[in-house]
PDB file of C-alpha atoms in Angstrom:
ATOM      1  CA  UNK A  26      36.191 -30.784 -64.564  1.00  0.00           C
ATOM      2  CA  UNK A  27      34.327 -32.134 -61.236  1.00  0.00           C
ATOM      3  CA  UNK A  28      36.665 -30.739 -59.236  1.00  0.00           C
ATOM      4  CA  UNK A  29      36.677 -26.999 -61.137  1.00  0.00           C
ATOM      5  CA  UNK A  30      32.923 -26.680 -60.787  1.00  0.00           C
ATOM      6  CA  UNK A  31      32.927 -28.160 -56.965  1.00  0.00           C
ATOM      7  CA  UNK A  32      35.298 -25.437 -56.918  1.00  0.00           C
ATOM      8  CA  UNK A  33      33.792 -22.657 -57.570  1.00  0.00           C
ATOM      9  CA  UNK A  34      30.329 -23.536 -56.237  1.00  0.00           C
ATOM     10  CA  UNK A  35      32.290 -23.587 -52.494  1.00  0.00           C
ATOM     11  CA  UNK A  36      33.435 -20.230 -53.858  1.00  0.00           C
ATOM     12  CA  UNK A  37      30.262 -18.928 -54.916  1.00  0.00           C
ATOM     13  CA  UNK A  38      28.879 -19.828 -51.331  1.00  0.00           C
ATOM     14  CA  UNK A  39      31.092 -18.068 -49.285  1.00  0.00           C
ATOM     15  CA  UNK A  40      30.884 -15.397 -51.512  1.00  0.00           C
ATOM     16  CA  UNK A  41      27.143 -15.134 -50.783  1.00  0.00           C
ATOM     17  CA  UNK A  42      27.792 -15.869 -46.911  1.00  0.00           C
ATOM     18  CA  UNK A  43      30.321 -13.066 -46.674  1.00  0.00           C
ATOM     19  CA  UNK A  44      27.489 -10.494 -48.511  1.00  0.00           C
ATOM     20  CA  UNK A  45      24.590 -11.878 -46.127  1.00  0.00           C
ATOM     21  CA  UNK A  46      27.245 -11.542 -43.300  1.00  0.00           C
ATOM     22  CA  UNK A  47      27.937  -7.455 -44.662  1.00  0.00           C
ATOM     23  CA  UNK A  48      24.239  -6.989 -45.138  1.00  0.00           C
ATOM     24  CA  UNK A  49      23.033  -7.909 -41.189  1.00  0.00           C
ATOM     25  CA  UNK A  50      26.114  -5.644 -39.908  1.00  0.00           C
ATOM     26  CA  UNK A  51      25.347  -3.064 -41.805  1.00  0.00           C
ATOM     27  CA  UNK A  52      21.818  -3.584 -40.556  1.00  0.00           C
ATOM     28  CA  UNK A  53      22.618  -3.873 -37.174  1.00  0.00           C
ATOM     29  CA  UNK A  54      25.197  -0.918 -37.593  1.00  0.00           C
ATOM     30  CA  UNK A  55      21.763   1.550 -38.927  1.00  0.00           C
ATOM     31  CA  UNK A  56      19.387  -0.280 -36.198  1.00  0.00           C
ATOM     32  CA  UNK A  57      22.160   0.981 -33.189  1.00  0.00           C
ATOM     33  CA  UNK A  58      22.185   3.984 -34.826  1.00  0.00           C
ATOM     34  CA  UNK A  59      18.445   4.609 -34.791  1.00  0.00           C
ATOM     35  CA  UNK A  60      18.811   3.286 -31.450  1.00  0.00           C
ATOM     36  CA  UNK A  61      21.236   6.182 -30.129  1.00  0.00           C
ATOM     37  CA  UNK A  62      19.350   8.806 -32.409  1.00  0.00           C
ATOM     38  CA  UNK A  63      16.551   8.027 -30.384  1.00  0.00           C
ATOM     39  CA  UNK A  64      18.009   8.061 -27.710  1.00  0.00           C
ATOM     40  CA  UNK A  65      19.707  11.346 -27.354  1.00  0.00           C
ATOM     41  CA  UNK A  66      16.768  12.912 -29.000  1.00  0.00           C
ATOM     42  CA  UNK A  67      14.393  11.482 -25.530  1.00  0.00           C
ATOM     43  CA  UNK A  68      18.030  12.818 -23.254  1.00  0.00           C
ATOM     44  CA  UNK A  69      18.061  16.323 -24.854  1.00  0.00           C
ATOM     45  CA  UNK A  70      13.892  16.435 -24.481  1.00  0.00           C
ATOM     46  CA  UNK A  71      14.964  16.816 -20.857  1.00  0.00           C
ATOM     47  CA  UNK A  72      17.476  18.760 -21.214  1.00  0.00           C
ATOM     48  CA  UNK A  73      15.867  22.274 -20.864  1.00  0.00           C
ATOM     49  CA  UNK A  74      16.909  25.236 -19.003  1.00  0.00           C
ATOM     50  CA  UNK A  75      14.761  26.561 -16.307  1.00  0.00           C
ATOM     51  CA  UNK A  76      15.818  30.337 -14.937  1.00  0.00           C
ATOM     52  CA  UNK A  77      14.925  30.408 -11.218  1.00  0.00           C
ATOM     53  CA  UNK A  78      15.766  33.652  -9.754  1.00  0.00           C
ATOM     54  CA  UNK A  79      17.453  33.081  -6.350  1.00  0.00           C
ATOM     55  CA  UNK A  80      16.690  36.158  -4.380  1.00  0.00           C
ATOM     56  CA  UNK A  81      13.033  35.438  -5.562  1.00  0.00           C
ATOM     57  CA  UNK A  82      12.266  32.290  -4.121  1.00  0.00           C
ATOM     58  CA  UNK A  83      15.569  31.850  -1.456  1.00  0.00           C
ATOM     59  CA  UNK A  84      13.612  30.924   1.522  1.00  0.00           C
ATOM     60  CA  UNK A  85      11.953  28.291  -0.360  1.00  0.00           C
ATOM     61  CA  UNK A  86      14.706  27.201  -1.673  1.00  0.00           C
ATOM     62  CA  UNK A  87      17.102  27.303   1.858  1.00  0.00           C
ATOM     63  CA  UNK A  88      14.317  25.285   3.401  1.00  0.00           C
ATOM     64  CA  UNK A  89      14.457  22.671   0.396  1.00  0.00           C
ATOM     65  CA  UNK A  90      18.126  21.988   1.705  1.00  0.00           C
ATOM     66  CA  UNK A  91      17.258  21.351   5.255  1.00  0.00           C
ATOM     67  CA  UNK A  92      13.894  18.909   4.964  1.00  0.00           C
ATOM     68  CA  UNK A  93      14.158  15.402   6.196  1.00  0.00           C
ATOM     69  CA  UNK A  94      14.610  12.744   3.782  1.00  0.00           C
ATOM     70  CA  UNK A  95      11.430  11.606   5.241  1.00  0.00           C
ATOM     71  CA  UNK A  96       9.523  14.069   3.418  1.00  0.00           C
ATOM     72  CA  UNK A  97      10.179  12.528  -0.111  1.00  0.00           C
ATOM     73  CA  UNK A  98      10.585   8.596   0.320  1.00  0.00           C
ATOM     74  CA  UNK A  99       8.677   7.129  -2.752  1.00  0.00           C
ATOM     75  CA  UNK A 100      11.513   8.897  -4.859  1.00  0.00           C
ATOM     76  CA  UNK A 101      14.572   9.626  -2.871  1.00  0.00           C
ATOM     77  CA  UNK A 102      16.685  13.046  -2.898  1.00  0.00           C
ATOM     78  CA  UNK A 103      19.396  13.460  -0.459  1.00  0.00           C
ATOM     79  CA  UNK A 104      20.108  16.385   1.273  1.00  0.00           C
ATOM     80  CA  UNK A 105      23.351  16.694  -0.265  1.00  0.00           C
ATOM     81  CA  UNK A 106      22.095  16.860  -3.920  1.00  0.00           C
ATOM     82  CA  UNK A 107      19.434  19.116  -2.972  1.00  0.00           C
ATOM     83  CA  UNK A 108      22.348  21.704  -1.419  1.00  0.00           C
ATOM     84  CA  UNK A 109      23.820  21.316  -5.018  1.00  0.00           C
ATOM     85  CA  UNK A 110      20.688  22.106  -6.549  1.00  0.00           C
ATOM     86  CA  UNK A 111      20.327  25.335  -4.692  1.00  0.00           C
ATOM     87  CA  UNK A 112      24.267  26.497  -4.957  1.00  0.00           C
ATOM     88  CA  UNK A 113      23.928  26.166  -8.965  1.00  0.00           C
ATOM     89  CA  UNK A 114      20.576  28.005  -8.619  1.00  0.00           C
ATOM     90  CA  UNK A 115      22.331  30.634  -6.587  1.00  0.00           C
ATOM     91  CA  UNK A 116      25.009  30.889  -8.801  1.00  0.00           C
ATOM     92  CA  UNK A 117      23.583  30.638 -12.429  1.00  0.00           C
ATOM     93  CA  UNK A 118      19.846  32.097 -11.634  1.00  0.00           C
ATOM     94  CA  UNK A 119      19.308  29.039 -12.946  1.00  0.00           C
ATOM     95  CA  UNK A 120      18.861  24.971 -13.323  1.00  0.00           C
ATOM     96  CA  UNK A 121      19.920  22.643 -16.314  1.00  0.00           C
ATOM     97  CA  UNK A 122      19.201  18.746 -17.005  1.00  0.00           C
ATOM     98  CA  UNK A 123      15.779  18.094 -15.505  1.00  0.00           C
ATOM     99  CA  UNK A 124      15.417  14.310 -16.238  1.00  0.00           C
ATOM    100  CA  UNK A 125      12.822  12.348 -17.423  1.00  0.00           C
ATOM    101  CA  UNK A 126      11.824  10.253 -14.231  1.00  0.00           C
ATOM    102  CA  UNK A 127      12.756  13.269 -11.819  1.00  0.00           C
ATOM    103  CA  UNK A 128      13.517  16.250 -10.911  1.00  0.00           C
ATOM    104  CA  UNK A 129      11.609  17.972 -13.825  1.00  0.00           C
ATOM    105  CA  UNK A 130      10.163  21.374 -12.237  1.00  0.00           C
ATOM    106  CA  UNK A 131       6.209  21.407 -13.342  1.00  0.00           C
ATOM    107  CA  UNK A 132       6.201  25.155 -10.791  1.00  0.00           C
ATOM    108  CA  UNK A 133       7.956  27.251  -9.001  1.00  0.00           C
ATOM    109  CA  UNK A 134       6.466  29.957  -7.033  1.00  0.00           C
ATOM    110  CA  UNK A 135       7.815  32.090  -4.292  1.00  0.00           C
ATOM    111  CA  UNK A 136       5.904  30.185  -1.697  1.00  0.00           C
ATOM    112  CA  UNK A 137       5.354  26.899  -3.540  1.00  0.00           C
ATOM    113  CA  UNK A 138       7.514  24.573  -5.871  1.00  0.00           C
ATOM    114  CA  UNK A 139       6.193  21.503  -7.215  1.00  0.00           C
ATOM    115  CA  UNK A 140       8.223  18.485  -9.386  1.00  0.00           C
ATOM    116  CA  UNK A 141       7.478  15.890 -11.630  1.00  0.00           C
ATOM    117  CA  UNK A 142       8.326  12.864  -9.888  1.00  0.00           C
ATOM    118  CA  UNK A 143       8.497   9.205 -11.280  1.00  0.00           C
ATOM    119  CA  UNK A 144       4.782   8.683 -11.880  1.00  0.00           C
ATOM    120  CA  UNK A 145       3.546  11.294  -9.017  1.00  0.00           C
ATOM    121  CA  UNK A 146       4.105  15.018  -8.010  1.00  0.00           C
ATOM    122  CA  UNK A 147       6.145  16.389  -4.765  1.00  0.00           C
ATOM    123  CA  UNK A 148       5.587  20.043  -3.464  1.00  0.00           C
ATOM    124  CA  UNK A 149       6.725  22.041  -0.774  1.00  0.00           C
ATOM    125  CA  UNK A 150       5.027  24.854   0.204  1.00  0.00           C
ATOM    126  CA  UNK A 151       5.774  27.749   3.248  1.00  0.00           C
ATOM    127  CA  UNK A 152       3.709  30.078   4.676  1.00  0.00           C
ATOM    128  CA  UNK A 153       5.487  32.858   6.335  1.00  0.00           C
ATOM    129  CA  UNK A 154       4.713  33.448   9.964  1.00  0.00           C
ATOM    130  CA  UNK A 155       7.642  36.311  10.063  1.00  0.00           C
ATOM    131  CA  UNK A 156      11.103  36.817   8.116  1.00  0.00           C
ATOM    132  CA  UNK A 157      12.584  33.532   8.879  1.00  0.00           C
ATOM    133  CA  UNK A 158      10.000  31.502  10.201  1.00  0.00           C
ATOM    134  CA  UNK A 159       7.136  29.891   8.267  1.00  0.00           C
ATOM    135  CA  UNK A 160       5.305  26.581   8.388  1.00  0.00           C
ATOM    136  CA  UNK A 161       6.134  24.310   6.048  1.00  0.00           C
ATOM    137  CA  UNK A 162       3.987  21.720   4.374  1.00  0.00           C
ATOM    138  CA  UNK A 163       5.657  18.988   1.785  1.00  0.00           C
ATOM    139  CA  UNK A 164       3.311  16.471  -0.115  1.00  0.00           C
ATOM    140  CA  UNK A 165       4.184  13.769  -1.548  1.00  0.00           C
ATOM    141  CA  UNK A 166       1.568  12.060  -4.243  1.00  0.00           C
ATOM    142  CA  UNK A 167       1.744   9.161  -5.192  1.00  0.00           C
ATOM    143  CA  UNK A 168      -0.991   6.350  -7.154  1.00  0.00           C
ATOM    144  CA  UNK A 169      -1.765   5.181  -3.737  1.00  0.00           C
ATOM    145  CA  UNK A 170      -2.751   8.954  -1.949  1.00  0.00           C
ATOM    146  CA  UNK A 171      -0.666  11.505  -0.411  1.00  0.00           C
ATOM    147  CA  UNK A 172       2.178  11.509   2.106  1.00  0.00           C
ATOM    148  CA  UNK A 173       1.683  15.229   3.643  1.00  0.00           C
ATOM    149  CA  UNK A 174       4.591  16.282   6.558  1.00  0.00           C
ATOM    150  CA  UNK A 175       4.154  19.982   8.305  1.00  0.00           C
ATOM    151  CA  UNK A 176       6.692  21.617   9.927  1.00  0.00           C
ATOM    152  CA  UNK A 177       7.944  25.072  11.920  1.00  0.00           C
ATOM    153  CA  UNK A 178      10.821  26.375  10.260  1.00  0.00           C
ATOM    154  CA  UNK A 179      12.684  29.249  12.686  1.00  0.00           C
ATOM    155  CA  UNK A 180      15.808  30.522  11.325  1.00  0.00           C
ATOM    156  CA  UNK A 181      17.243  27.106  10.072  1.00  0.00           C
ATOM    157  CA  UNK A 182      15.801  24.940  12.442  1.00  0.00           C
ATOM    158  CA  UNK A 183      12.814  21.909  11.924  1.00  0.00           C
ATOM    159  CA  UNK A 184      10.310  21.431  13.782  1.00  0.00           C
ATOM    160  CA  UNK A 185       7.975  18.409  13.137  1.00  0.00           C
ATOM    161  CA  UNK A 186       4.115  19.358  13.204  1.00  0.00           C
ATOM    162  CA  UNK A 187       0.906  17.048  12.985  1.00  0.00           C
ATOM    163  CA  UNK A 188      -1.138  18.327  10.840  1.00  0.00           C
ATOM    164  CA  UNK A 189      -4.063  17.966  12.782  1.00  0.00           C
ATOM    165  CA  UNK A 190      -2.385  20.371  14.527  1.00  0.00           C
ATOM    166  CA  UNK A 191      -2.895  22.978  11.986  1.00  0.00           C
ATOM    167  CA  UNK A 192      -6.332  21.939  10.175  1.00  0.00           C
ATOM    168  CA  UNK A 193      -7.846  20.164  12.983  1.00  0.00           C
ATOM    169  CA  UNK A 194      -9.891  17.316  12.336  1.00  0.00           C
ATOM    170  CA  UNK A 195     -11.238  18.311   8.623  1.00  0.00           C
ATOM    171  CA  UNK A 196     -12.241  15.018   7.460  1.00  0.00           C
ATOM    172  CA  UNK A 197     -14.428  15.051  10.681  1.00  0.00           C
ATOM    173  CA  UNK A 198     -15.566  18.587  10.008  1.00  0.00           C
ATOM    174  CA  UNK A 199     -17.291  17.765   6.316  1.00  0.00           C
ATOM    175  CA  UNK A 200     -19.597  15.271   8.444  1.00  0.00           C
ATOM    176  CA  UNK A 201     -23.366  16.435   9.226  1.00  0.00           C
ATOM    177  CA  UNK A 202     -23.415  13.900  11.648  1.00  0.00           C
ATOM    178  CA  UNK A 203     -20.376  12.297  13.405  1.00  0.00           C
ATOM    179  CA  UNK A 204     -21.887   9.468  14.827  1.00  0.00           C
ATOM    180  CA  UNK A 205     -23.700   8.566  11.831  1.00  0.00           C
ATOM    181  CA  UNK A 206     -21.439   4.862  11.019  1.00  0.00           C
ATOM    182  CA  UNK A 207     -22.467   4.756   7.331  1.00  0.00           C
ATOM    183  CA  UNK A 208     -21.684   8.655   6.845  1.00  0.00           C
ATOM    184  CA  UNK A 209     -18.359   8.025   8.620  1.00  0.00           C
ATOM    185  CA  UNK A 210     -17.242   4.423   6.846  1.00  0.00           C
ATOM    186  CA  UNK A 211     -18.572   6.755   2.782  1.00  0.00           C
ATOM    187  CA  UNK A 212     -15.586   9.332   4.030  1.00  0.00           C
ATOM    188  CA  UNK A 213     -13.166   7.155   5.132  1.00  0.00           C
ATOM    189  CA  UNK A 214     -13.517   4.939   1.965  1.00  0.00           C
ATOM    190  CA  UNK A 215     -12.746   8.454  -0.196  1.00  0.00           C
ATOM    191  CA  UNK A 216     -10.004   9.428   2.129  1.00  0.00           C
ATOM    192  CA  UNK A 217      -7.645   8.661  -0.624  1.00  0.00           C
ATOM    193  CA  UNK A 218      -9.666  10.739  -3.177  1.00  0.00           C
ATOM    194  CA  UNK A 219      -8.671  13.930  -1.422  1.00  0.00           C
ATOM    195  CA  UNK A 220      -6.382  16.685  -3.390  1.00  0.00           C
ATOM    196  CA  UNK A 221      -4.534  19.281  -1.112  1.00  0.00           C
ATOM    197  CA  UNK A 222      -3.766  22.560  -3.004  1.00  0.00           C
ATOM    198  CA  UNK A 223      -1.264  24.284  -1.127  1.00  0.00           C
ATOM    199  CA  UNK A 224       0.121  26.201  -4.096  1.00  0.00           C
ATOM    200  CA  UNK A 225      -1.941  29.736  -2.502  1.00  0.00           C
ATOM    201  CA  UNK A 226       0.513  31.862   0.103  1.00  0.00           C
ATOM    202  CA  UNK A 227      -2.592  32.258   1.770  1.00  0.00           C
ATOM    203  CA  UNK A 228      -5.495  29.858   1.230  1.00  0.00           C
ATOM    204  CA  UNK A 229      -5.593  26.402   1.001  1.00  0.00           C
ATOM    205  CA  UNK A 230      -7.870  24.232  -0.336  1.00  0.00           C
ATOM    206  CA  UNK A 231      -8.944  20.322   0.669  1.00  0.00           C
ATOM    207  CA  UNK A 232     -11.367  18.461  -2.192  1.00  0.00           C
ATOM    208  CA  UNK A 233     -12.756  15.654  -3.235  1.00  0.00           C
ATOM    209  CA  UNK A 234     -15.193  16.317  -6.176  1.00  0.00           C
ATOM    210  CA  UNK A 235     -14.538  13.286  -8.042  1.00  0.00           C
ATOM    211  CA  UNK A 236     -15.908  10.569  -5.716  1.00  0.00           C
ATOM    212  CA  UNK A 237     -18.409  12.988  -3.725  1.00  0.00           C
ATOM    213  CA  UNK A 238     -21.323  14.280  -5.394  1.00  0.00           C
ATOM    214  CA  UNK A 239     -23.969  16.524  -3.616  1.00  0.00           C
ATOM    215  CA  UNK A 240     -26.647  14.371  -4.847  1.00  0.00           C
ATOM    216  CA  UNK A 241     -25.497  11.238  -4.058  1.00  0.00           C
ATOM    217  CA  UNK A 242     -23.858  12.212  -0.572  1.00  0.00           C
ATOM    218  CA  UNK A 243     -25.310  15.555   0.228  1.00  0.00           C
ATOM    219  CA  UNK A 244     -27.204  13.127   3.590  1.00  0.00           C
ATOM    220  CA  UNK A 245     -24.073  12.553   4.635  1.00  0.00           C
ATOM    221  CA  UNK A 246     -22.066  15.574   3.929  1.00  0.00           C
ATOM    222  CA  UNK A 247     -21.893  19.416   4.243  1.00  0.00           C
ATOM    223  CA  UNK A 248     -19.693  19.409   0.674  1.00  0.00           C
ATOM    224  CA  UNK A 249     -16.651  18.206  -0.744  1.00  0.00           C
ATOM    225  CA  UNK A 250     -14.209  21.075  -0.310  1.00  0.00           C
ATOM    226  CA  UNK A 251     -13.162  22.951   2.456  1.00  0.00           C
ATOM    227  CA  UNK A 252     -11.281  26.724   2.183  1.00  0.00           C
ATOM    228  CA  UNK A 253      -8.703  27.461   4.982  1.00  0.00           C
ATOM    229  CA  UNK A 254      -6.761  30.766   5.194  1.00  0.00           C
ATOM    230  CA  UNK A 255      -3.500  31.008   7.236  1.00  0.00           C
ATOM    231  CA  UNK A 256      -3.394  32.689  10.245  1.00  0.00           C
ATOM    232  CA  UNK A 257      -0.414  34.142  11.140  1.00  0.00           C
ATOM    233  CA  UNK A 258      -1.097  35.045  15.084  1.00  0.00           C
ATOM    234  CA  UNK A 259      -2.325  31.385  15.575  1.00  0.00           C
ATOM    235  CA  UNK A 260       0.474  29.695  13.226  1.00  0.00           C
ATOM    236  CA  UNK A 261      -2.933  27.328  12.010  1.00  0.00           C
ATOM    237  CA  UNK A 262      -5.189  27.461   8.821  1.00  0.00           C
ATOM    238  CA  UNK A 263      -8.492  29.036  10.090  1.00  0.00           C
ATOM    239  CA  UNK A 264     -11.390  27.045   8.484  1.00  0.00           C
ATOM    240  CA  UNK A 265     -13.485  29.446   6.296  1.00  0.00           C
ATOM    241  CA  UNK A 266     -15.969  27.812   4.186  1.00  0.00           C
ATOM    242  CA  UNK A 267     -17.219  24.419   3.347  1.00  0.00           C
ATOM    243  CA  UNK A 268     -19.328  23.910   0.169  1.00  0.00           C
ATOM    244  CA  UNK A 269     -20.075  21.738  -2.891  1.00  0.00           C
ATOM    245  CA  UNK A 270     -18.115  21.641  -6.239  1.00  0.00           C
ATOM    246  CA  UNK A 271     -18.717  20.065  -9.190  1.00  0.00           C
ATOM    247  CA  UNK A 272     -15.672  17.648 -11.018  1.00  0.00           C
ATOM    248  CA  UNK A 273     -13.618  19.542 -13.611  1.00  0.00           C
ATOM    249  CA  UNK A 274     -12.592  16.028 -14.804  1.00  0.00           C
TER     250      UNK A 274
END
């Protein structure tokens, strides 16, 4: 009778073992499932189509194909992915699979694009000197300021610029006095507070309203935003205005 009941009681434990053993599978099974639900839902998030007319925005896009791999180090995109990029643009009038750390489009314009990278932006814009030949300016922002490269672009060909060469000293041009130390050591502390907005075929603007305030530094400073216009004759951004503006954020 011992042995019957001993029996079925090792029985009745495996019994319950194999059901606890079914019940976490089955649980695991619906968690992976959740899992790639989840998943594909975040992959087709990123998954839109973007129409980019070719003709419209070609030189922008030619010149994409030809910048230095300098101009974009905190993310990386090699020249021949870039030449892919284009040849499906050409082809389709259109891009597909922007991804979620890269490569997603925020604007295109037919002087400026600009893409969501990691945790910063990149744009390139060009500003056309004659059919062929612009200046080219890429920026690359990051947490820790921006990377800005200028170039001559001639029918193919890159030419490095400083871009002193084109704004002249503008930090040094905001100063009422240039020899004043404390004036000069308040700008170069904000120096990474600057925004470039080169998104204008035209006019470009240099700020820093956040961290400069006309109350505060107005001793110091003639504003917080210069206004440059390109000049075509000169190939350089002619300095039109300096003034205060107030923060937006």
């Amino acid at each position: 009778m011992k042995s019957i009941i001993y029996t079925f009681l090792i029985l009745f434990l495996i019994s319950c073992n194999d059901k606890k053993q079914e019940q976490l599978e089955k649980s695991e099974r619906i968690v992976d499932r959740t899992h790639e639900i989840k998943k594909s839902e975040s992959a087709s998030k990123y998954q839109d189509t973007l129409k980019i007319k070719y003709q419209e925005h070609k030189d922008l896009l030619d010149i994409l194909t030809v910048l230095p791999d300098s101009t974009m180090e905190s993310w990386g995109w090699e020249a021949n992915e870039r030449v892919e990029f284009v040849k499906t643009i050409k082809k389709n009038n259109c891009i597909i699979g922007t991804n979620e750390h890269f490569s997603n489009i925020a604007l295109i314009k037919p002087n400026t694009m600009e893409i969501q990278v990691v945790d910063g932006r990149w744009t390139l814009s060009i500003y056309e000197i004659k059919p062929s030949n612009y200046i080219v300016i890429t920026d690359d922002i990051v947490g820790d300021g921006n990377d800005i490269k200028c170039f001559e672009y001639d029918n193919g060909k890159l030419v490095y610029i400083k871009m002193e060469n084109l704004f002249g000293d503008f930090f040094t041009d905001l100063l009422i006095d240039k020899e004043n130390s404390r004036c000069v050591e308040l700008l170069d502390d904000n120096k990474i507070g600057f925004e470039y907005n080169f998104k204008n075929a035209i006019n470009v603007e240099i700020s820093n309203s956040f961290y400069l305030k006309e109350n505060e530094n107005g001793d110091c400073l003639k504003g917080n935003i210069l206004k440059y216009q390109f000049n075509k004759k000169t190939r350089k951004f002619d300095l039109l205005k300096i003034d205060w503006i107030e923060s937006k954020k």
